[in-house]
JSON list of C-alpha atoms in Angstrom, two decimals:
[
{"chain": "A", "resi": 1, "resn": "MET", "atom": "CA", "xyz": [0.11, -21.67, 10.17]},
{"chain": "A", "resi": 2, "resn": "SER", "atom": "CA", "xyz": [0.98, -18.68, 8.53]},
{"chain": "A", "resi": 3, "resn": "THR", "atom": "CA", "xyz": [4.25, -16.91, 8.48]},
{"chain": "A", "resi": 4, "resn": "THR", "atom": "CA", "xyz": [4.44, -13.19, 9.35]},
{"chain": "A", "resi": 5, "resn": "VAL", "atom": "CA", "xyz": [6.37, -11.14, 6.53]},
{"chain": "A", "resi": 6, "resn": "ILE", "atom": "CA", "xyz": [5.51, -7.74, 8.39]},
{"chain": "A", "resi": 7, "resn": "ASP", "atom": "CA", "xyz": [5.70, -6.91, 12.20]},
{"chain": "A", "resi": 8, "resn": "VAL", "atom": "CA", "xyz": [5.35, -3.43, 13.38]},
{"chain": "A", "resi": 9, "resn": "ARG", "atom": "CA", "xyz": [5.37, -2.93, 17.16]},
{"chain": "A", "resi": 10, "resn": "ASN", "atom": "CA", "xyz": [4.72, 0.35, 18.87]},
{"chain": "A", "resi": 11, "resn": "ALA", "atom": "CA", "xyz": [6.28, 2.18, 16.41]},
{"chain": "A", "resi": 12, "resn": "ALA", "atom": "CA", "xyz": [6.62, 6.24, 17.19]},
{"chain": "A", "resi": 13, "resn": "LEU", "atom": "CA", "xyz": [8.19, 8.65, 14.92]},
{"chain": "A", "resi": 14, "resn": "ARG", "atom": "CA", "xyz": [8.17, 12.96, 15.18]},
{"chain": "A", "resi": 15, "resn": "LEU", "atom": "CA", "xyz": [9.22, 14.95, 11.98]},
{"chain": "A", "resi": 16, "resn": "SER", "atom": "CA", "xyz": [10.64, 18.63, 12.56]},
{"chain": "A", "resi": 17, "resn": "GLY", "atom": "CA", "xyz": [9.44, 18.32, 16.63]},
{"chain": "A", "resi": 18, "resn": "LYS", "atom": "CA", "xyz": [5.55, 16.93, 15.83]},
{"chain": "A", "resi": 19, "resn": "PRO", "atom": "CA", "xyz": [4.80, 13.70, 16.54]},
{"chain": "A", "resi": 20, "resn": "VAL", "atom": "CA", "xyz": [3.62, 11.70, 13.44]},
{"chain": "A", "resi": 21, "resn": "LEU", "atom": "CA", "xyz": [3.60, 8.24, 14.38]},
{"chain": "A", "resi": 22, "resn": "ARG", "atom": "CA", "xyz": [2.38, 7.52, 18.22]},
{"chain": "A", "resi": 23, "resn": "ASP", "atom": "CA", "xyz": [1.84, 3.47, 18.50]},
{"chain": "A", "resi": 24, "resn": "VAL", "atom": "CA", "xyz": [1.44, 2.16, 15.23]},
{"chain": "A", "resi": 25, "resn": "SER", "atom": "CA", "xyz": [1.06, -1.98, 15.66]},
{"chain": "A", "resi": 26, "resn": "PHE", "atom": "CA", "xyz": [0.03, -4.45, 13.02]},
{"chain": "A", "resi": 27, "resn": "THR", "atom": "CA", "xyz": [0.96, -7.97, 11.53]},
{"chain": "A", "resi": 28, "resn": "VAL", "atom": "CA", "xyz": [1.18, -8.78, 7.90]},
{"chain": "A", "resi": 29, "resn": "ALA", "atom": "CA", "xyz": [0.80, -12.07, 7.19]},
{"chain": "A", "resi": 30, "resn": "GLU", "atom": "CA", "xyz": [2.53, -14.52, 3.91]},
{"chain": "A", "resi": 31, "resn": "GLY", "atom": "CA", "xyz": [-0.20, -13.87, 0.74]},
{"chain": "A", "resi": 32, "resn": "GLU", "atom": "CA", "xyz": [-2.39, -11.97, 2.87]},
{"chain": "A", "resi": 33, "resn": "ILE", "atom": "CA", "xyz": [-4.16, -8.25, 1.67]},
{"chain": "A", "resi": 34, "resn": "PHE", "atom": "CA", "xyz": [-3.48, -5.88, 4.27]},
{"chain": "A", "resi": 35, "resn": "GLY", "atom": "CA", "xyz": [-5.40, -2.54, 4.22]},
{"chain": "A", "resi": 36, "resn": "ILE", "atom": "CA", "xyz": [-4.27, 0.47, 6.07]},
{"chain": "A", "resi": 37, "resn": "LEU", "atom": "CA", "xyz": [-6.95, 3.10, 6.53]},
{"chain": "A", "resi": 38, "resn": "GLY", "atom": "CA", "xyz": [-7.37, 6.38, 8.21]},
{"chain": "A", "resi": 39, "resn": "PRO", "atom": "CA", "xyz": [-7.80, 10.32, 7.34]},
{"chain": "A", "resi": 40, "resn": "ASN", "atom": "CA", "xyz": [-5.50, 12.28, 6.02]},
{"chain": "A", "resi": 41, "resn": "GLY", "atom": "CA", "xyz": [-2.81, 13.02, 8.70]},
{"chain": "A", "resi": 42, "resn": "ALA", "atom": "CA", "xyz": [-2.99, 9.77, 9.98]},
{"chain": "A", "resi": 43, "resn": "GLY", "atom": "CA", "xyz": [0.11, 8.39, 9.69]},
{"chain": "A", "resi": 44, "resn": "LYS", "atom": "CA", "xyz": [-0.48, 5.91, 6.71]},
{"chain": "A", "resi": 45, "resn": "SER", "atom": "CA", "xyz": [2.17, 7.14, 4.05]},
{"chain": "A", "resi": 46, "resn": "THR", "atom": "CA", "xyz": [4.60, 7.55, 7.19]},
{"chain": "A", "resi": 47, "resn": "THR", "atom": "CA", "xyz": [4.18, 4.27, 7.81]},
{"chain": "A", "resi": 48, "resn": "ALA", "atom": "CA", "xyz": [4.81, 2.81, 4.33]},
{"chain": "A", "resi": 49, "resn": "GLU", "atom": "CA", "xyz": [8.20, 4.84, 4.46]},
{"chain": "A", "resi": 50, "resn": "CYS", "atom": "CA", "xyz": [9.31, 3.37, 7.33]},
{"chain": "A", "resi": 51, "resn": "LEU", "atom": "CA", "xyz": [8.72, -0.05, 6.02]},
{"chain": "A", "resi": 52, "resn": "SER", "atom": "CA", "xyz": [11.17, 0.84, 3.39]},
{"chain": "A", "resi": 53, "resn": "GLY", "atom": "CA", "xyz": [13.98, 2.10, 5.50]},
{"chain": "A", "resi": 54, "resn": "ALA", "atom": "CA", "xyz": [13.48, 5.86, 4.14]},
{"chain": "A", "resi": 55, "resn": "LEU", "atom": "CA", "xyz": [12.36, 6.51, 7.79]},
{"chain": "A", "resi": 56, "resn": "VAL", "atom": "CA", "xyz": [13.27, 5.10, 10.99]},
{"chain": "A", "resi": 57, "resn": "PRO", "atom": "CA", "xyz": [11.18, 4.86, 13.95]},
{"chain": "A", "resi": 58, "resn": "GLU", "atom": "CA", "xyz": [12.52, 6.63, 17.52]},
{"chain": "A", "resi": 59, "resn": "HIS", "atom": "CA", "xyz": [10.92, 4.04, 19.84]},
{"chain": "A", "resi": 60, "resn": "GLY", "atom": "CA", "xyz": [9.15, 0.72, 18.84]},
{"chain": "A", "resi": 61, "resn": "SER", "atom": "CA", "xyz": [10.05, -1.72, 15.98]},
{"chain": "A", "resi": 62, "resn": "ILE", "atom": "CA", "xyz": [9.94, -3.09, 12.72]},
{"chain": "A", "resi": 63, "resn": "ARG", "atom": "CA", "xyz": [10.15, -6.24, 11.04]},
{"chain": "A", "resi": 64, "resn": "VAL", "atom": "CA", "xyz": [9.94, -6.80, 7.20]},
{"chain": "A", "resi": 65, "resn": "ALA", "atom": "CA", "xyz": [10.58, -10.30, 5.80]},
{"chain": "A", "resi": 66, "resn": "GLY", "atom": "CA", "xyz": [12.70, -10.71, 9.12]},
{"chain": "A", "resi": 67, "resn": "MET", "atom": "CA", "xyz": [14.92, -7.86, 8.36]},
{"chain": "A", "resi": 68, "resn": "GLN", "atom": "CA", "xyz": [15.23, -4.21, 9.82]},
{"chain": "A", "resi": 69, "resn": "PRO", "atom": "CA", "xyz": [14.36, -1.71, 6.96]},
{"chain": "A", "resi": 70, "resn": "HIS", "atom": "CA", "xyz": [16.81, 0.93, 7.80]},
{"chain": "A", "resi": 71, "resn": "HIS", "atom": "CA", "xyz": [19.95, -1.53, 8.46]},
{"chain": "A", "resi": 72, "resn": "ASP", "atom": "CA", "xyz": [19.18, -3.83, 5.37]},
{"chain": "A", "resi": 73, "resn": "LEU", "atom": "CA", "xyz": [18.48, -1.51, 2.57]},
{"chain": "A", "resi": 74, "resn": "ALA", "atom": "CA", "xyz": [19.71, -3.90, 0.12]},
{"chain": "A", "resi": 75, "resn": "GLY", "atom": "CA", "xyz": [17.78, -7.10, 1.23]},
{"chain": "A", "resi": 76, "resn": "ILE", "atom": "CA", "xyz": [14.38, -4.84, 1.96]},
{"chain": "A", "resi": 77, "resn": "ARG", "atom": "CA", "xyz": [15.16, -3.79, -2.11]},
{"chain": "A", "resi": 78, "resn": "GLU", "atom": "CA", "xyz": [15.42, -7.21, -3.30]},
{"chain": "A", "resi": 79, "resn": "THR", "atom": "CA", "xyz": [12.25, -8.17, -1.17]},
{"chain": "A", "resi": 80, "resn": "VAL", "atom": "CA", "xyz": [9.98, -5.40, -1.02]},
{"chain": "A", "resi": 81, "resn": "GLY", "atom": "CA", "xyz": [8.60, -3.35, -4.06]},
{"chain": "A", "resi": 82, "resn": "TYR", "atom": "CA", "xyz": [6.79, 0.15, -3.15]},
{"chain": "A", "resi": 83, "resn": "GLN", "atom": "CA", "xyz": [4.51, 2.09, -4.80]},
{"chain": "A", "resi": 84, "resn": "PHE", "atom": "CA", "xyz": [4.58, 5.60, -3.33]},
{"chain": "A", "resi": 85, "resn": "GLN", "atom": "CA", "xyz": [1.82, 8.00, -3.65]},
{"chain": "A", "resi": 86, "resn": "SER", "atom": "CA", "xyz": [4.65, 11.06, -4.76]},
{"chain": "A", "resi": 87, "resn": "ALA", "atom": "CA", "xyz": [6.77, 9.14, -7.24]},
{"chain": "A", "resi": 88, "resn": "GLN", "atom": "CA", "xyz": [8.12, 10.92, -10.52]},
{"chain": "A", "resi": 89, "resn": "LEU", "atom": "CA", "xyz": [10.29, 10.51, -13.18]},
{"chain": "A", "resi": 90, "resn": "PRO", "atom": "CA", "xyz": [12.63, 12.28, -16.03]},
{"chain": "A", "resi": 91, "resn": "PRO", "atom": "CA", "xyz": [9.47, 13.92, -17.99]},
{"chain": "A", "resi": 92, "resn": "ALA", "atom": "CA", "xyz": [11.28, 12.32, -21.25]},
{"chain": "A", "resi": 93, "resn": "LEU", "atom": "CA", "xyz": [12.24, 8.97, -20.17]},
{"chain": "A", "resi": 94, "resn": "ARG", "atom": "CA", "xyz": [9.87, 6.60, -21.57]},
{"chain": "A", "resi": 95, "resn": "ALA", "atom": "CA", "xyz": [8.02, 3.67, -20.37]},
{"chain": "A", "resi": 96, "resn": "ARG", "atom": "CA", "xyz": [10.23, 0.49, -21.48]},
{"chain": "A", "resi": 97, "resn": "GLU", "atom": "CA", "xyz": [13.10, 2.81, -20.61]},
{"chain": "A", "resi": 98, "resn": "ALA", "atom": "CA", "xyz": [12.11, 3.51, -17.08]},
{"chain": "A", "resi": 99, "resn": "ILE", "atom": "CA", "xyz": [11.29, -0.47, -16.43]},
{"chain": "A", "resi": 100, "resn": "GLU", "atom": "CA", "xyz": [14.50, -1.63, -17.93]},
{"chain": "A", "resi": 101, "resn": "LEU", "atom": "CA", "xyz": [16.49, 0.58, -15.93]},
{"chain": "A", "resi": 102, "resn": "PHE", "atom": "CA", "xyz": [14.63, -0.50, -12.92]},
{"chain": "A", "resi": 103, "resn": "ALA", "atom": "CA", "xyz": [14.84, -4.36, -13.62]},
{"chain": "A", "resi": 104, "resn": "SER", "atom": "CA", "xyz": [18.46, -3.57, -14.42]},
{"chain": "A", "resi": 105, "resn": "PHE", "atom": "CA", "xyz": [18.85, -3.28, -10.09]},
{"chain": "A", "resi": 106, "resn": "TYR", "atom": "CA", "xyz": [17.30, -7.19, -9.62]},
{"chain": "A", "resi": 107, "resn": "PRO", "atom": "CA", "xyz": [18.46, -10.42, -10.00]},
{"chain": "A", "resi": 108, "resn": "SER", "atom": "CA", "xyz": [16.06, -11.58, -11.17]},
{"chain": "A", "resi": 109, "resn": "PRO", "atom": "CA", "xyz": [13.68, -9.32, -12.62]},
{"chain": "A", "resi": 110, "resn": "ARG", "atom": "CA", "xyz": [10.19, -9.70, -14.88]},
{"chain": "A", "resi": 111, "resn": "ASN", "atom": "CA", "xyz": [9.97, -9.20, -18.04]},
{"chain": "A", "resi": 112, "resn": "SER", "atom": "CA", "xyz": [9.61, -5.64, -19.22]},
{"chain": "A", "resi": 113, "resn": "VAL", "atom": "CA", "xyz": [6.81, -6.28, -22.48]},
{"chain": "A", "resi": 114, "resn": "GLU", "atom": "CA", "xyz": [4.46, -8.82, -20.51]},
{"chain": "A", "resi": 115, "resn": "LEU", "atom": "CA", "xyz": [5.19, -6.20, -17.32]},
{"chain": "A", "resi": 116, "resn": "LEU", "atom": "CA", "xyz": [3.53, -2.87, -19.57]},
{"chain": "A", "resi": 117, "resn": "GLU", "atom": "CA", "xyz": [0.82, -5.11, -20.46]},
{"chain": "A", "resi": 118, "resn": "ALA", "atom": "CA", "xyz": [0.05, -6.61, -17.02]},
{"chain": "A", "resi": 119, "resn": "VAL", "atom": "CA", "xyz": [-0.51, -2.87, -16.23]},
{"chain": "A", "resi": 120, "resn": "GLY", "atom": "CA", "xyz": [-2.01, -1.81, -18.93]},
{"chain": "A", "resi": 121, "resn": "LEU", "atom": "CA", "xyz": [0.02, 0.06, -20.87]},
{"chain": "A", "resi": 122, "resn": "GLY", "atom": "CA", "xyz": [1.21, -2.21, -23.51]},
{"chain": "A", "resi": 123, "resn": "ASP", "atom": "CA", "xyz": [0.79, 0.75, -26.29]},
{"chain": "A", "resi": 124, "resn": "CYS", "atom": "CA", "xyz": [3.04, 3.08, -24.09]},
{"chain": "A", "resi": 125, "resn": "ALA", "atom": "CA", "xyz": [6.03, 1.68, -24.35]},
{"chain": "A", "resi": 126, "resn": "LYS", "atom": "CA", "xyz": [7.94, 4.21, -26.01]},
{"chain": "A", "resi": 127, "resn": "THR", "atom": "CA", "xyz": [5.37, 7.00, -24.54]},
{"chain": "A", "resi": 128, "resn": "PRO", "atom": "CA", "xyz": [7.81, 9.53, -22.51]},
{"chain": "A", "resi": 129, "resn": "TYR", "atom": "CA", "xyz": [6.53, 9.93, -18.95]},
{"chain": "A", "resi": 130, "resn": "GLY", "atom": "CA", "xyz": [5.73, 13.51, -19.42]},
{"chain": "A", "resi": 131, "resn": "ARG", "atom": "CA", "xyz": [3.23, 13.24, -21.74]},
{"chain": "A", "resi": 132, "resn": "MET", "atom": "CA", "xyz": [1.16, 10.29, -20.35]},
{"chain": "A", "resi": 133, "resn": "SER", "atom": "CA", "xyz": [-1.81, 10.97, -18.40]},
{"chain": "A", "resi": 134, "resn": "GLY", "atom": "CA", "xyz": [-2.17, 10.87, -14.75]},
{"chain": "A", "resi": 135, "resn": "GLY", "atom": "CA", "xyz": [-3.37, 7.40, -14.94]},
{"chain": "A", "resi": 136, "resn": "GLN", "atom": "CA", "xyz": [-0.93, 5.69, -17.26]},
{"chain": "A", "resi": 137, "resn": "GLN", "atom": "CA", "xyz": [1.48, 7.44, -14.65]},
{"chain": "A", "resi": 138, "resn": "GLN", "atom": "CA", "xyz": [0.08, 5.96, -12.02]},
{"chain": "A", "resi": 139, "resn": "ARG", "atom": "CA", "xyz": [0.22, 2.62, -13.52]},
{"chain": "A", "resi": 140, "resn": "LEU", "atom": "CA", "xyz": [3.69, 3.04, -14.48]},
{"chain": "A", "resi": 141, "resn": "SER", "atom": "CA", "xyz": [4.45, 3.30, -10.84]},
{"chain": "A", "resi": 142, "resn": "ILE", "atom": "CA", "xyz": [3.04, 0.16, -10.10]},
{"chain": "A", "resi": 143, "resn": "ALA", "atom": "CA", "xyz": [5.05, -1.82, -12.67]},
{"chain": "A", "resi": 144, "resn": "LEU", "atom": "CA", "xyz": [7.77, -0.11, -11.70]},
{"chain": "A", "resi": 145, "resn": "ALA", "atom": "CA", "xyz": [6.96, -1.49, -7.57]},
{"chain": "A", "resi": 146, "resn": "LEU", "atom": "CA", "xyz": [6.55, -4.87, -9.05]},
{"chain": "A", "resi": 147, "resn": "VAL", "atom": "CA", "xyz": [9.78, -5.41, -11.71]},
{"chain": "A", "resi": 148, "resn": "GLY", "atom": "CA", "xyz": [11.85, -7.17, -8.95]},
{"chain": "A", "resi": 149, "resn": "ASN", "atom": "CA", "xyz": [9.87, -9.64, -8.40]},
{"chain": "A", "resi": 150, "resn": "PRO", "atom": "CA", "xyz": [9.04, -8.63, -4.80]},
{"chain": "A", "resi": 151, "resn": "ARG", "atom": "CA", "xyz": [7.68, -11.01, -1.87]},
{"chain": "A", "resi": 152, "resn": "ILE", "atom": "CA", "xyz": [5.79, -8.16, -0.24]},
{"chain": "A", "resi": 153, "resn": "ILE", "atom": "CA", "xyz": [4.49, -5.24, -2.16]},
{"chain": "A", "resi": 154, "resn": "VAL", "atom": "CA", "xyz": [3.42, -2.22, -0.48]},
{"chain": "A", "resi": 155, "resn": "LEU", "atom": "CA", "xyz": [0.78, 0.21, -2.43]},
{"chain": "A", "resi": 156, "resn": "ASP", "atom": "CA", "xyz": [0.24, 3.81, -1.52]},
{"chain": "A", "resi": 157, "resn": "GLU", "atom": "CA", "xyz": [-3.18, 5.17, -2.87]},
{"chain": "A", "resi": 158, "resn": "LEU", "atom": "CA", "xyz": [-2.53, 3.03, -6.20]},
{"chain": "A", "resi": 159, "resn": "THR", "atom": "CA", "xyz": [-5.93, 3.52, -7.98]},
{"chain": "A", "resi": 160, "resn": "THR", "atom": "CA", "xyz": [-6.12, 7.38, -7.38]},
{"chain": "A", "resi": 161, "resn": "GLY", "atom": "CA", "xyz": [-6.25, 9.12, -10.73]},
{"chain": "A", "resi": 162, "resn": "LEU", "atom": "CA", "xyz": [-7.45, 5.56, -12.50]},
{"chain": "A", "resi": 163, "resn": "ASP", "atom": "CA", "xyz": [-10.65, 5.62, -14.76]},
{"chain": "A", "resi": 164, "resn": "PRO", "atom": "CA", "xyz": [-13.26, 2.52, -14.06]},
{"chain": "A", "resi": 165, "resn": "GLU", "atom": "CA", "xyz": [-11.38, 0.49, -16.32]},
{"chain": "A", "resi": 166, "resn": "GLY", "atom": "CA", "xyz": [-8.13, 1.12, -15.11]},
{"chain": "A", "resi": 167, "resn": "ARG", "atom": "CA", "xyz": [-8.67, 0.71, -11.28]},
{"chain": "A", "resi": 168, "resn": "ARG", "atom": "CA", "xyz": [-10.83, -2.67, -12.56]},
{"chain": "A", "resi": 169, "resn": "ASP", "atom": "CA", "xyz": [-7.67, -3.82, -14.07]},
{"chain": "A", "resi": 170, "resn": "VAL", "atom": "CA", "xyz": [-5.25, -2.90, -11.24]},
{"chain": "A", "resi": 171, "resn": "LEU", "atom": "CA", "xyz": [-7.45, -4.13, -8.83]},
{"chain": "A", "resi": 172, "resn": "GLU", "atom": "CA", "xyz": [-7.51, -7.58, -10.42]},
{"chain": "A", "resi": 173, "resn": "LEU", "atom": "CA", "xyz": [-3.62, -7.50, -10.94]},
{"chain": "A", "resi": 174, "resn": "ILE", "atom": "CA", "xyz": [-3.34, -7.14, -7.34]},
{"chain": "A", "resi": 175, "resn": "ARG", "atom": "CA", "xyz": [-5.59, -10.18, -6.70]},
{"chain": "A", "resi": 176, "resn": "GLN", "atom": "CA", "xyz": [-3.18, -11.91, -9.39]},
{"chain": "A", "resi": 177, "resn": "MET", "atom": "CA", "xyz": [-0.44, -11.27, -6.96]},
{"chain": "A", "resi": 178, "resn": "ARG", "atom": "CA", "xyz": [-1.91, -12.70, -4.12]},
{"chain": "A", "resi": 179, "resn": "ARG", "atom": "CA", "xyz": [-2.65, -15.89, -6.09]},
{"chain": "A", "resi": 180, "resn": "GLU", "atom": "CA", "xyz": [1.44, -15.98, -6.84]},
{"chain": "A", "resi": 181, "resn": "GLY", "atom": "CA", "xyz": [1.65, -15.32, -2.99]},
{"chain": "A", "resi": 182, "resn": "VAL", "atom": "CA", "xyz": [2.68, -11.91, -2.67]},
{"chain": "A", "resi": 183, "resn": "SER", "atom": "CA", "xyz": [1.61, -10.24, 0.37]},
{"chain": "A", "resi": 184, "resn": "VAL", "atom": "CA", "xyz": [0.34, -6.54, -0.29]},
{"chain": "A", "resi": 185, "resn": "VAL", "atom": "CA", "xyz": [0.03, -3.88, 2.02]},
{"chain": "A", "resi": 186, "resn": "LEU", "atom": "CA", "xyz": [-2.56, -1.67, 0.17]},
{"chain": "A", "resi": 187, "resn": "ILE", "atom": "CA", "xyz": [-2.60, 1.91, 1.45]},
{"chain": "A", "resi": 188, "resn": "THR", "atom": "CA", "xyz": [-6.14, 3.68, 0.55]},
{"chain": "A", "resi": 189, "resn": "HIS", "atom": "CA", "xyz": [-8.70, 5.94, 0.96]},
{"chain": "A", "resi": 190, "resn": "PHE", "atom": "CA", "xyz": [-11.44, 3.83, -0.93]},
{"chain": "A", "resi": 191, "resn": "MET", "atom": "CA", "xyz": [-13.29, 2.13, 1.16]},
{"chain": "A", "resi": 192, "resn": "ASP", "atom": "CA", "xyz": [-15.37, -0.03, -1.34]},
{"chain": "A", "resi": 193, "resn": "GLU", "atom": "CA", "xyz": [-11.47, -1.18, -2.85]},
{"chain": "A", "resi": 194, "resn": "ALA", "atom": "CA", "xyz": [-10.62, -2.13, 0.99]},
{"chain": "A", "resi": 195, "resn": "GLN", "atom": "CA", "xyz": [-13.41, -4.03, 1.59]},
{"chain": "A", "resi": 196, "resn": "ARG", "atom": "CA", "xyz": [-13.34, -6.21, -1.90]},
{"chain": "A", "resi": 197, "resn": "LEU", "atom": "CA", "xyz": [-9.83, -6.82, -1.37]},
{"chain": "A", "resi": 198, "resn": "CYS", "atom": "CA", "xyz": [-8.17, -7.01, 1.89]},
{"chain": "A", "resi": 199, "resn": "ASP", "atom": "CA", "xyz": [-8.07, -9.97, 4.43]},
{"chain": "A", "resi": 200, "resn": "ARG", "atom": "CA", "xyz": [-7.74, -7.39, 7.12]},
{"chain": "A", "resi": 201, "resn": "VAL", "atom": "CA", "xyz": [-7.34, -3.63, 7.71]},
{"chain": "A", "resi": 202, "resn": "ALA", "atom": "CA", "xyz": [-5.73, -1.38, 10.40]},
{"chain": "A", "resi": 203, "resn": "VAL", "atom": "CA", "xyz": [-7.35, 1.77, 11.12]},
{"chain": "A", "resi": 204, "resn": "LEU", "atom": "CA", "xyz": [-4.60, 4.37, 12.06]},
{"chain": "A", "resi": 205, "resn": "PHE", "atom": "CA", "xyz": [-6.09, 7.89, 13.79]},
{"chain": "A", "resi": 206, "resn": "ARG", "atom": "CA", "xyz": [-3.62, 10.37, 14.82]},
{"chain": "A", "resi": 207, "resn": "GLY", "atom": "CA", "xyz": [-0.85, 8.14, 14.61]},
{"chain": "A", "resi": 208, "resn": "THR", "atom": "CA", "xyz": [-2.08, 5.33, 16.35]},
{"chain": "A", "resi": 209, "resn": "THR", "atom": "CA", "xyz": [-3.34, 2.01, 15.65]},
{"chain": "A", "resi": 210, "resn": "CYS", "atom": "CA", "xyz": [-7.23, 1.92, 16.55]},
{"chain": "A", "resi": 211, "resn": "TRP", "atom": "CA", "xyz": [-8.76, -1.02, 15.50]},
{"chain": "A", "resi": 212, "resn": "THR", "atom": "CA", "xyz": [-7.39, -3.91, 13.34]},
{"chain": "A", "resi": 213, "resn": "GLY", "atom": "CA", "xyz": [-9.07, -7.30, 11.63]},
{"chain": "A", "resi": 214, "resn": "PRO", "atom": "CA", "xyz": [-11.34, -7.93, 8.89]},
{"chain": "A", "resi": 215, "resn": "PRO", "atom": "CA", "xyz": [-13.39, -5.57, 7.39]},
{"chain": "A", "resi": 216, "resn": "SER", "atom": "CA", "xyz": [-16.26, -7.93, 7.90]},
{"chain": "A", "resi": 217, "resn": "GLU", "atom": "CA", "xyz": [-15.65, -7.60, 11.76]},
{"chain": "A", "resi": 218, "resn": "LEU", "atom": "CA", "xyz": [-15.73, -3.98, 11.74]},
{"chain": "A", "resi": 219, "resn": "VAL", "atom": "CA", "xyz": [-18.59, -3.81, 9.69]},
{"chain": "A", "resi": 220, "resn": "ALA", "atom": "CA", "xyz": [-20.24, -6.04, 11.84]},
{"chain": "A", "resi": 221, "resn": "GLU", "atom": "CA", "xyz": [-19.23, -4.42, 15.64]},
{"chain": "A", "resi": 222, "resn": "ALA", "atom": "CA", "xyz": [-20.56, -1.14, 14.02]},
{"chain": "A", "resi": 223, "resn": "ARG", "atom": "CA", "xyz": [-24.20, -2.67, 12.71]},
{"chain": "A", "resi": 224, "resn": "GLY", "atom": "CA", "xyz": [-23.88, -3.79, 16.33]},
{"chain": "A", "resi": 225, "resn": "ARG", "atom": "CA", "xyz": [-24.05, -0.21, 17.40]},
{"chain": "A", "resi": 226, "resn": "ASN", "atom": "CA", "xyz": [-26.21, 0.96, 14.53]},
{"chain": "A", "resi": 227, "resn": "PRO", "atom": "CA", "xyz": [-28.27, -1.27, 12.85]},
{"chain": "A", "resi": 228, "resn": "GLU", "atom": "CA", "xyz": [-28.21, 1.42, 9.84]},
{"chain": "A", "resi": 229, "resn": "VAL", "atom": "CA", "xyz": [-24.49, 0.15, 9.00]},
{"chain": "A", "resi": 230, "resn": "ASN", "atom": "CA", "xyz": [-24.34, -1.07, 5.47]},
{"chain": "A", "resi": 231, "resn": "ASP", "atom": "CA", "xyz": [-21.21, -1.31, 4.42]},
{"chain": "A", "resi": 232, "resn": "LEU", "atom": "CA", "xyz": [-17.02, -0.55, 5.32]},
{"chain": "A", "resi": 233, "resn": "ALA", "atom": "CA", "xyz": [-17.25, 2.90, 4.55]},
{"chain": "A", "resi": 234, "resn": "ASP", "atom": "CA", "xyz": [-20.34, 3.86, 7.09]},
{"chain": "A", "resi": 235, "resn": "ALA", "atom": "CA", "xyz": [-19.00, 1.50, 9.74]},
{"chain": "A", "resi": 236, "resn": "TYR", "atom": "CA", "xyz": [-15.06, 3.43, 9.10]},
{"chain": "A", "resi": 237, "resn": "LEU", "atom": "CA", "xyz": [-16.73, 6.63, 9.43]},
{"chain": "A", "resi": 238, "resn": "GLY", "atom": "CA", "xyz": [-18.73, 5.88, 12.56]},
{"chain": "A", "resi": 239, "resn": "LEU", "atom": "CA", "xyz": [-15.51, 4.80, 14.03]},
{"chain": "A", "resi": 240, "resn": "LEU", "atom": "CA", "xyz": [-13.37, 7.87, 13.31]},
{"chain": "A", "resi": 241, "resn": "GLU", "atom": "CA", "xyz": [-17.11, 9.71, 14.81]},
{"chain": "A", "resi": 242, "resn": "GLU", "atom": "CA", "xyz": [-16.24, 7.75, 18.25]},
{"chain": "A", "resi": 243, "resn": "LEU", "atom": "CA", "xyz": [-12.71, 8.21, 18.39]},
{"chain": "A", "resi": 244, "resn": "ARG", "atom": "CA", "xyz": [-13.23, 12.52, 17.39]},
{"chain": "A", "resi": 245, "resn": "ARG", "atom": "CA", "xyz": [-15.97, 12.26, 19.88]},
{"chain": "A", "resi": 246, "resn": "ASN", "atom": "CA", "xyz": [-13.06, 10.69, 22.67]},
{"chain": "A", "resi": 247, "resn": "GLN", "atom": "CA", "xyz": [-10.19, 13.18, 21.89]}
]
């Protein structure tokens, strides 16, 4: 039986008095690629910040590798790698300098040269962050999430801004991480990405977990109601339409 490495139960949180998370629950197994889907404002990035300990739910509980993120930030930092959607670095900081700086925070970091090659930045080691393209900056943010050799990694919209070749390379990197036993939480708007990569997905809607399971099951359920459903994108959009009708 697979070990549970992330356990989120009935998480609820208000920001500036507004409910952002109302009832979010899901689990992630060791070595699993788990997708979090949902429209803008559903609570996906807020959930990621709760997993990092940056935000603390007012109700419910979150356990990551057996730890409460906000109570054991040092342990979480050594165990979990995070790539956030809005991460920024000083414009003059070079790619390899950034990797080596972050590597200094960890007891057993990955080799900076090998890591830059793995994310397709081998030729950009001396390139300042401010002179990188958006896709190159995104690749560097992924490298920084991986530098500490994490057991778990949380990726928030990781392929946004990547060209097709870069996207292909990054998705293969995720598969390689899974083969190495790393558990991956993938927050994405790309349904083809989720369908190809994820063992299971959770669909969030207005701060609530509305569906959890393998992508193939969501497609099968939707196809049972509508034979014209072809893929996860069709099934997901149909689920959102139903949720909006029932609000």
